Coordinates of C-alpha atoms and ligand atoms in Angstrom, one line a residue:
M1 CA -154.1 -89.7 -73.7
E2 CA -151.0 -88.7 -75.9
Q3 CA -151.3 -85.6 -74.5
Q4 CA -149.4 -86.3 -70.6
F5 CA -146.4 -86.9 -72.5
I6 CA -146.0 -83.0 -74.3
S7 CA -143.3 -81.4 -72.5
T8 CA -144.1 -78.0 -71.1
L9 CA -140.8 -77.1 -70.6
S10 CA -139.6 -74.0 -72.6
I11 CA -136.4 -72.8 -72.2
T12 CA -134.5 -70.1 -73.3
A13 CA -131.2 -69.6 -74.6
S14 CA -129.3 -68.3 -71.7
E15 CA -130.7 -71.6 -69.6
L16 CA -129.4 -73.9 -72.1
K17 CA -126.4 -76.0 -70.6
S18 CA -123.9 -78.7 -72.0
G19 CA -124.0 -82.1 -70.1
S20 CA -124.1 -85.6 -70.5
V21 CA -126.4 -88.6 -69.2
S22 CA -126.3 -92.5 -69.6
A23 CA -128.6 -95.3 -69.1
K24 CA -128.3 -98.8 -69.3
S25 CA -131.0 -100.8 -70.8
P26 CA -131.9 -104.5 -71.6
S27 CA -132.9 -106.3 -74.5
N28 CA -136.4 -108.2 -73.9
I29 CA -137.8 -111.6 -75.4
A30 CA -141.8 -111.9 -76.2
L31 CA -143.7 -114.6 -75.0
V32 CA -146.3 -113.2 -76.9
K33 CA -145.2 -112.1 -79.8
Y34 CA -146.2 -108.5 -81.2
W35 CA -146.0 -109.1 -84.7
G36 CA -148.1 -106.2 -87.0
K37 CA -148.9 -102.4 -86.2
K38 CA -150.8 -99.5 -87.2
K39 CA -149.8 -96.0 -87.8
N40 CA -147.8 -94.0 -85.7
Q41 CA -146.1 -97.7 -84.0
I42 CA -149.5 -98.6 -82.5
P43 CA -149.4 -102.2 -81.7
T44 CA -152.3 -104.6 -83.4
N45 CA -151.9 -106.8 -80.4
S46 CA -151.3 -107.4 -77.2
S47 CA -147.5 -108.9 -76.1
I48 CA -145.4 -110.0 -73.0
S49 CA -142.0 -110.2 -72.5
Y50 CA -139.2 -110.9 -70.1
T51 CA -136.7 -108.6 -69.7
L52 CA -133.5 -110.2 -69.8
T53 CA -130.0 -109.3 -67.5
N54 CA -126.7 -110.0 -69.5
S55 CA -128.0 -108.4 -73.1
Y56 CA -127.6 -105.0 -72.5
T57 CA -127.1 -101.6 -74.3
E58 CA -125.1 -99.1 -72.5
T59 CA -125.6 -95.5 -73.5
E60 CA -124.0 -92.1 -72.7
L61 CA -125.9 -89.2 -74.2
R62 CA -124.0 -86.2 -74.9
F63 CA -125.4 -82.6 -75.2
S64 CA -124.4 -79.4 -76.0
P65 CA -126.6 -75.7 -77.4
K66 CA -126.0 -75.4 -81.0
T67 CA -128.4 -72.6 -82.7
S68 CA -129.5 -74.3 -86.3
D69 CA -132.4 -74.9 -86.6
T70 CA -132.2 -78.5 -87.5
F71 CA -131.0 -82.0 -86.0
E72 CA -127.7 -82.5 -85.2
V73 CA -126.3 -86.0 -84.1
D74 CA -123.6 -88.4 -84.6
V75 CA -123.6 -92.0 -83.1
Y76 CA -120.7 -93.6 -81.9
L77 CA -120.8 -97.6 -81.6
E78 CA -118.3 -98.8 -79.2
G79 CA -115.9 -95.6 -80.1
E80 CA -116.5 -95.7 -83.4
L81 CA -118.7 -93.2 -85.4
K82 CA -121.0 -94.5 -87.3
E83 CA -122.5 -92.5 -89.8
S84 CA -125.1 -95.4 -91.1
F85 CA -126.8 -95.2 -87.8
A86 CA -127.6 -91.2 -87.9
P87 CA -130.5 -91.9 -90.1
K88 CA -132.3 -94.0 -88.0
I89 CA -132.0 -91.7 -85.0
I90 CA -133.0 -88.8 -86.8
T91 CA -136.4 -91.0 -87.6
F92 CA -136.5 -91.0 -84.1
F93 CA -135.8 -87.7 -83.4
E94 CA -139.2 -86.9 -85.6
R95 CA -141.3 -88.6 -84.1
I96 CA -140.8 -87.5 -80.5
T97 CA -139.9 -84.3 -81.4
A98 CA -143.2 -83.2 -80.5
Y99 CA -142.8 -84.9 -76.7
I100 CA -139.1 -83.0 -76.3
P101 CA -138.6 -80.4 -78.2
F102 CA -135.6 -79.2 -76.7
L103 CA -134.0 -81.8 -79.3
N104 CA -133.5 -79.0 -81.6
Q105 CA -131.7 -76.8 -79.5
F106 CA -129.0 -79.1 -79.0
K107 CA -126.0 -81.0 -80.8
F108 CA -126.1 -84.7 -79.5
E109 CA -123.6 -87.0 -79.3
I110 CA -124.3 -90.7 -79.0
H111 CA -121.8 -93.0 -77.6
T112 CA -123.0 -97.2 -77.7
H113 CA -122.3 -99.8 -76.3
N114 CA -123.9 -103.5 -76.5
S115 CA -123.0 -106.3 -74.1
F116 CA -123.5 -109.0 -76.9
P117 CA -121.6 -108.5 -80.3
H118 CA -122.8 -106.6 -83.4
S119 CA -122.6 -109.7 -85.6
S120 CA -125.2 -112.5 -83.3
G121 CA -128.2 -111.3 -84.8
I122 CA -129.4 -109.8 -81.3
A123 CA -131.7 -106.9 -82.2
S124 CA -130.5 -104.0 -80.5
S125 CA -133.0 -101.8 -81.5
A126 CA -135.0 -102.6 -78.0
S127 CA -132.2 -102.3 -75.5
G128 CA -130.7 -99.5 -78.2
M129 CA -133.6 -97.3 -78.3
S130 CA -135.0 -97.9 -74.7
A131 CA -131.4 -96.8 -73.1
M132 CA -131.9 -93.8 -75.8
A133 CA -135.4 -93.0 -74.3
L134 CA -134.0 -93.4 -70.7
C135 CA -131.3 -90.6 -71.1
L136 CA -133.6 -88.0 -73.0
V137 CA -136.1 -87.9 -69.9
Q138 CA -132.9 -87.9 -67.5
I139 CA -132.3 -84.7 -69.6
E140 CA -135.4 -83.1 -69.5
N141 CA -135.6 -83.8 -65.7
I142 CA -132.6 -81.9 -66.1
L143 CA -133.4 -79.1 -68.0
G144 CA -136.5 -78.7 -65.2
A145 CA -139.0 -81.4 -65.9
N146 CA -139.4 -82.7 -62.6
L147 CA -141.2 -85.6 -63.5
S148 CA -141.0 -88.4 -60.5
E149 CA -139.5 -91.4 -61.0
E150 CA -142.7 -93.3 -62.5
D151 CA -144.0 -90.8 -64.6
A152 CA -140.0 -90.5 -66.4
L153 CA -140.0 -94.7 -66.9
K154 CA -144.0 -94.2 -68.6
K155 CA -142.5 -91.5 -70.6
A156 CA -139.0 -93.1 -71.5
S157 CA -141.2 -96.6 -72.3
F158 CA -143.4 -94.2 -74.6
L159 CA -140.7 -92.8 -76.3
A160 CA -139.2 -95.8 -76.4
R161 CA -141.9 -97.1 -79.0
L162 CA -142.0 -94.8 -81.1
G163 CA -138.3 -95.6 -81.7
S164 CA -138.8 -99.6 -82.4
G165 CA -142.2 -101.1 -80.5
S166 CA -140.5 -104.0 -78.5
A167 CA -138.1 -101.0 -76.9
C168 CA -141.2 -99.8 -75.2
R169 CA -141.1 -103.4 -72.9
S170 CA -137.5 -103.2 -72.4
V171 CA -137.7 -99.9 -69.8
Y172 CA -138.8 -102.2 -67.0
K173 CA -137.5 -105.2 -65.5
G174 CA -139.7 -108.4 -64.9
L175 CA -142.2 -109.1 -67.7
V176 CA -143.5 -106.2 -69.6
E177 CA -147.1 -106.0 -71.1
W178 CA -147.9 -103.4 -74.5
G179 CA -150.8 -103.5 -75.7
E180 CA -154.2 -102.2 -74.4
N181 CA -157.0 -104.7 -73.2
D182 CA -159.8 -105.3 -70.6
F183 CA -157.6 -108.0 -69.0
V184 CA -154.2 -106.6 -68.2
E185 CA -155.0 -103.2 -65.1
G186 CA -153.7 -100.2 -66.6
S187 CA -152.5 -101.9 -70.5
S188 CA -151.7 -99.3 -73.2
D189 CA -151.1 -99.2 -76.9
L190 CA -148.9 -96.5 -75.8
F191 CA -146.6 -97.7 -73.3
G192 CA -145.1 -100.7 -71.7
T193 CA -146.5 -102.1 -68.3
K194 CA -144.5 -103.9 -66.2
Y195 CA -146.8 -107.0 -64.6
P196 CA -147.3 -107.4 -61.0
D197 CA -144.1 -109.2 -59.7
V198 CA -147.4 -111.1 -57.3
E199 CA -148.8 -112.3 -60.2
I200 CA -146.1 -114.1 -61.3
H201 CA -145.3 -117.4 -59.3
D202 CA -141.6 -117.7 -58.1
V203 CA -140.4 -120.4 -60.8
F204 CA -141.1 -117.9 -63.7
K205 CA -138.7 -115.3 -61.6
T206 CA -135.6 -118.0 -62.2
F207 CA -135.7 -118.8 -65.6
H208 CA -133.2 -119.4 -68.1
D209 CA -132.9 -117.7 -71.8
T210 CA -129.8 -119.4 -73.3
I211 CA -129.5 -118.2 -77.1
L212 CA -128.1 -120.1 -79.8
L213 CA -126.6 -117.9 -82.3
I214 CA -127.6 -120.7 -85.0
H215 CA -126.9 -117.8 -87.8
E216 CA -124.9 -114.7 -86.7
G217 CA -125.2 -111.7 -89.0
Q218 CA -127.7 -109.8 -90.4
K219 CA -131.4 -110.7 -89.8
S220 CA -132.9 -111.5 -93.7
V221 CA -135.9 -109.9 -92.8
S222 CA -136.1 -106.3 -91.1
S223 CA -138.6 -105.8 -88.1
T224 CA -140.5 -103.0 -90.3
V225 CA -140.9 -105.3 -93.4
G226 CA -141.9 -107.9 -91.0
H227 CA -144.7 -105.9 -89.8
N228 CA -145.9 -104.9 -93.0
L229 CA -146.1 -108.5 -94.1
M230 CA -149.1 -108.1 -91.7
N231 CA -151.0 -106.1 -93.9
G232 CA -153.7 -107.6 -96.2
H233 CA -152.1 -110.9 -94.9
P234 CA -155.4 -113.3 -94.7
Y235 CA -154.2 -114.9 -91.5
A236 CA -154.0 -111.3 -89.5
E237 CA -157.1 -111.0 -88.0
R238 CA -157.5 -114.6 -87.1
R239 CA -153.5 -114.1 -85.5
F240 CA -154.6 -110.7 -83.8
V241 CA -157.1 -111.9 -82.0
E242 CA -155.2 -115.2 -81.2
A243 CA -152.2 -113.4 -79.6
N244 CA -154.7 -111.7 -77.1
E245 CA -155.9 -115.2 -76.2
N246 CA -152.3 -116.5 -75.5
L247 CA -152.2 -113.2 -73.9
K248 CA -155.1 -114.1 -71.4
A249 CA -154.6 -117.2 -71.2
L250 CA -150.6 -117.1 -70.1
L251 CA -151.8 -114.9 -66.9
P252 CA -153.7 -117.8 -65.0
I253 CA -150.7 -119.9 -65.8
L254 CA -147.8 -117.3 -64.8
K255 CA -149.9 -117.1 -61.2
S256 CA -150.4 -121.0 -60.6
G257 CA -146.5 -121.9 -62.0
D258 CA -148.0 -124.5 -64.6
I259 CA -144.3 -124.4 -66.5
K260 CA -145.4 -127.1 -68.5
A261 CA -149.0 -124.9 -70.0
F262 CA -146.8 -122.2 -70.0
G263 CA -144.0 -123.8 -72.5
E264 CA -147.0 -125.3 -74.4
L265 CA -148.2 -121.5 -75.0
V266 CA -144.8 -120.2 -75.9
E267 CA -143.4 -122.3 -78.3
H268 CA -147.0 -122.1 -79.8
E269 CA -146.3 -118.7 -80.0
A270 CA -143.0 -118.5 -81.4
L271 CA -144.2 -121.2 -84.2
T272 CA -147.0 -119.0 -85.5
L273 CA -145.0 -116.0 -85.4
H274 CA -143.0 -117.9 -88.0
A275 CA -146.0 -119.8 -90.1
M276 CA -147.1 -115.6 -90.5
M277 CA -144.1 -115.3 -92.6
M278 CA -144.0 -118.0 -94.3
M279 CA -147.7 -117.5 -95.4
S280 CA -147.2 -113.9 -95.9
N281 CA -146.6 -112.0 -99.6
P282 CA -143.1 -112.2 -100.5
A283 CA -142.6 -115.7 -98.1
F284 CA -139.6 -115.6 -95.6
I285 CA -138.5 -118.4 -94.3
L286 CA -136.3 -117.3 -91.4
M287 CA -135.1 -120.5 -89.6
K288 CA -131.9 -122.2 -90.5
P289 CA -131.6 -126.1 -91.5
N290 CA -130.0 -126.0 -87.5
T291 CA -132.7 -124.1 -85.8
V292 CA -135.1 -127.1 -87.0
A293 CA -132.3 -129.6 -85.5
A294 CA -131.8 -128.3 -83.1
L295 CA -135.6 -128.2 -81.9
E296 CA -136.2 -131.4 -82.8
K297 CA -133.1 -132.1 -80.2
L298 CA -135.1 -129.9 -77.8
W299 CA -138.2 -131.9 -77.9
E300 CA -136.5 -135.6 -77.5
F301 CA -134.6 -134.5 -74.7
R302 CA -138.0 -133.4 -73.1
R303 CA -139.7 -136.5 -74.5
E304 CA -137.0 -138.7 -72.8
T305 CA -135.7 -136.8 -69.4
G306 CA -138.7 -134.3 -68.6
N307 CA -136.8 -131.8 -67.9
H308 CA -138.8 -128.2 -68.5
L309 CA -137.1 -126.9 -71.6
Y310 CA -138.7 -125.2 -73.6
F311 CA -138.2 -122.4 -76.5
T312 CA -139.0 -119.2 -78.6
L313 CA -137.6 -117.7 -81.9
D314 CA -137.3 -113.9 -82.9
A315 CA -137.8 -113.6 -86.3
G316 CA -134.9 -114.7 -86.7
A317 CA -132.6 -118.0 -87.0
N318 CA -131.4 -117.8 -83.4
V319 CA -133.0 -119.9 -80.5
H320 CA -134.1 -118.8 -77.4
L321 CA -133.9 -121.9 -74.6
L322 CA -136.2 -120.8 -72.1
Y323 CA -135.9 -123.0 -68.3
P324 CA -136.4 -122.7 -64.4
E325 CA -133.5 -122.9 -62.3
Q326 CA -134.3 -126.1 -60.6
D327 CA -133.3 -128.2 -64.1
A328 CA -130.8 -125.9 -65.2
E329 CA -127.8 -127.8 -64.2
A330 CA -128.8 -130.9 -66.4
I331 CA -129.9 -128.4 -69.2
E332 CA -127.1 -126.8 -69.9
I333 CA -125.2 -130.1 -69.9
F334 CA -127.3 -131.2 -72.3
I335 CA -126.9 -127.9 -74.4
K336 CA -123.0 -128.1 -73.8
N337 CA -123.2 -131.9 -75.5
E338 CA -126.0 -131.7 -78.1
L339 CA -126.9 -128.1 -79.1
K340 CA -124.1 -126.2 -79.2
Q341 CA -123.2 -128.1 -82.7
F342 CA -125.9 -126.0 -84.1
C343 CA -124.9 -123.0 -83.2
Q344 CA -122.5 -121.2 -86.0
N345 CA -118.7 -121.0 -84.2
G346 CA -120.3 -122.9 -81.5
N347 CA -121.6 -119.5 -79.8
Y348 CA -124.8 -119.7 -77.4
I349 CA -124.8 -116.5 -74.9
K350 CA -126.2 -117.3 -70.9
D351 CA -128.6 -114.5 -70.3
K352 CA -131.4 -115.0 -67.6
V353 CA -134.4 -112.8 -67.0
S354 CA -134.5 -110.1 -64.6
F355 CA -136.9 -109.2 -61.8
Ligands
DP6_1 C1 -140.7 -110.9 -83.6 O1 -139.7 -103.6 -81.9 O2 -138.0 -104.8 -83.5 O3 -139.2 -109.4 -81.9 O4 -141.4 -101.4 -84.0 O5 -140.5 -101.9 -86.0 O6 -139.1 -101.6 -84.3 P1 -140.3 -102.2 -84.5 O7 -139.9 -103.5 -84.7 P2 -139.4 -104.6 -83.2 O8 -140.6 -105.8 -83.6 C2 -139.8 -107.1 -82.6 C3 -141.0 -108.3 -83.5 C4 -140.5 -109.4 -82.4 C5 -141.6 -110.0 -81.3 C6 -141.6 -108.9 -80.4 O9 -140.3 -108.5 -79.5 O10 -142.6 -109.4 -79.7

């Protein structure tokens, strides 16, 4: 299966040329979470996420021929050389060199920009690795690979996964599934699959994601450490089964437009992710007091008003508020009046799903 991604391109030194490509890729927010992986970035369960709109990474990849046979790469974030970023990219290049053989023949300069502040606690790995992978397949085509648009996206998703698992879902808009199972057609552990828009009720295409920045700054557990916590975790096997059951249960909900069932399932997933971390060894509590305070306020608001406001969480303290356009006006007043106070510096980011 992986064979299909091995490049057959062979380029002689005289065919090497300099150039530049660029790509823009949004972040995503998982509804059913990827938490746990096997070797080679193979997920232990299926996941699905909404691709966002306003939170994105834009990357320009400049390449020029070179003769030495090691990777050469400089990374610039917001115009500033970031030497600390190079090891991550080199690890990524080492993982993908079998699929992008020309990596050794070029010197690369990566210029990258995030639409969200670096300190916001929003992970840039999904959007960043996805944008990088989209750049690499473009170079492959410039060098003569002739990948169709569909194959180029599939390969970009495959490569992005090797950079960061969740990044494979950022390559497509809408809802994107990742992980092989017998209920999503075409699903694979190797790349993300766009979940068909026709299977999704219109109401779910209008969702907002407002991100409460409860705690800005670096997360206290990196995702690599976090995924490893699932190895030998006493509840891991049950969790992996439940994640797949949750995804299977979500599909008819997406079709029917049952917002309440959607919200309940998504909140359960988020709390399970955090419960897993609390039960791991060593244990992590990633919620802050203001995370809990915001969730309690949200539940109270929902009980009192009946508005469709739900939450999900990543492996951090920030709260993603999910709500449909039909209730957006009332909910956004509530956010400003009641939830903004829980955000560090009063900051939150307004985003939307992308279809
Ligand atoms: C909690 O994709 O960041 O956001 O593969 O180690 O780079 P790596 O992990 P990463 O993990 C994301 C975990 C999550 C849930 C999700 O996005 O599904």
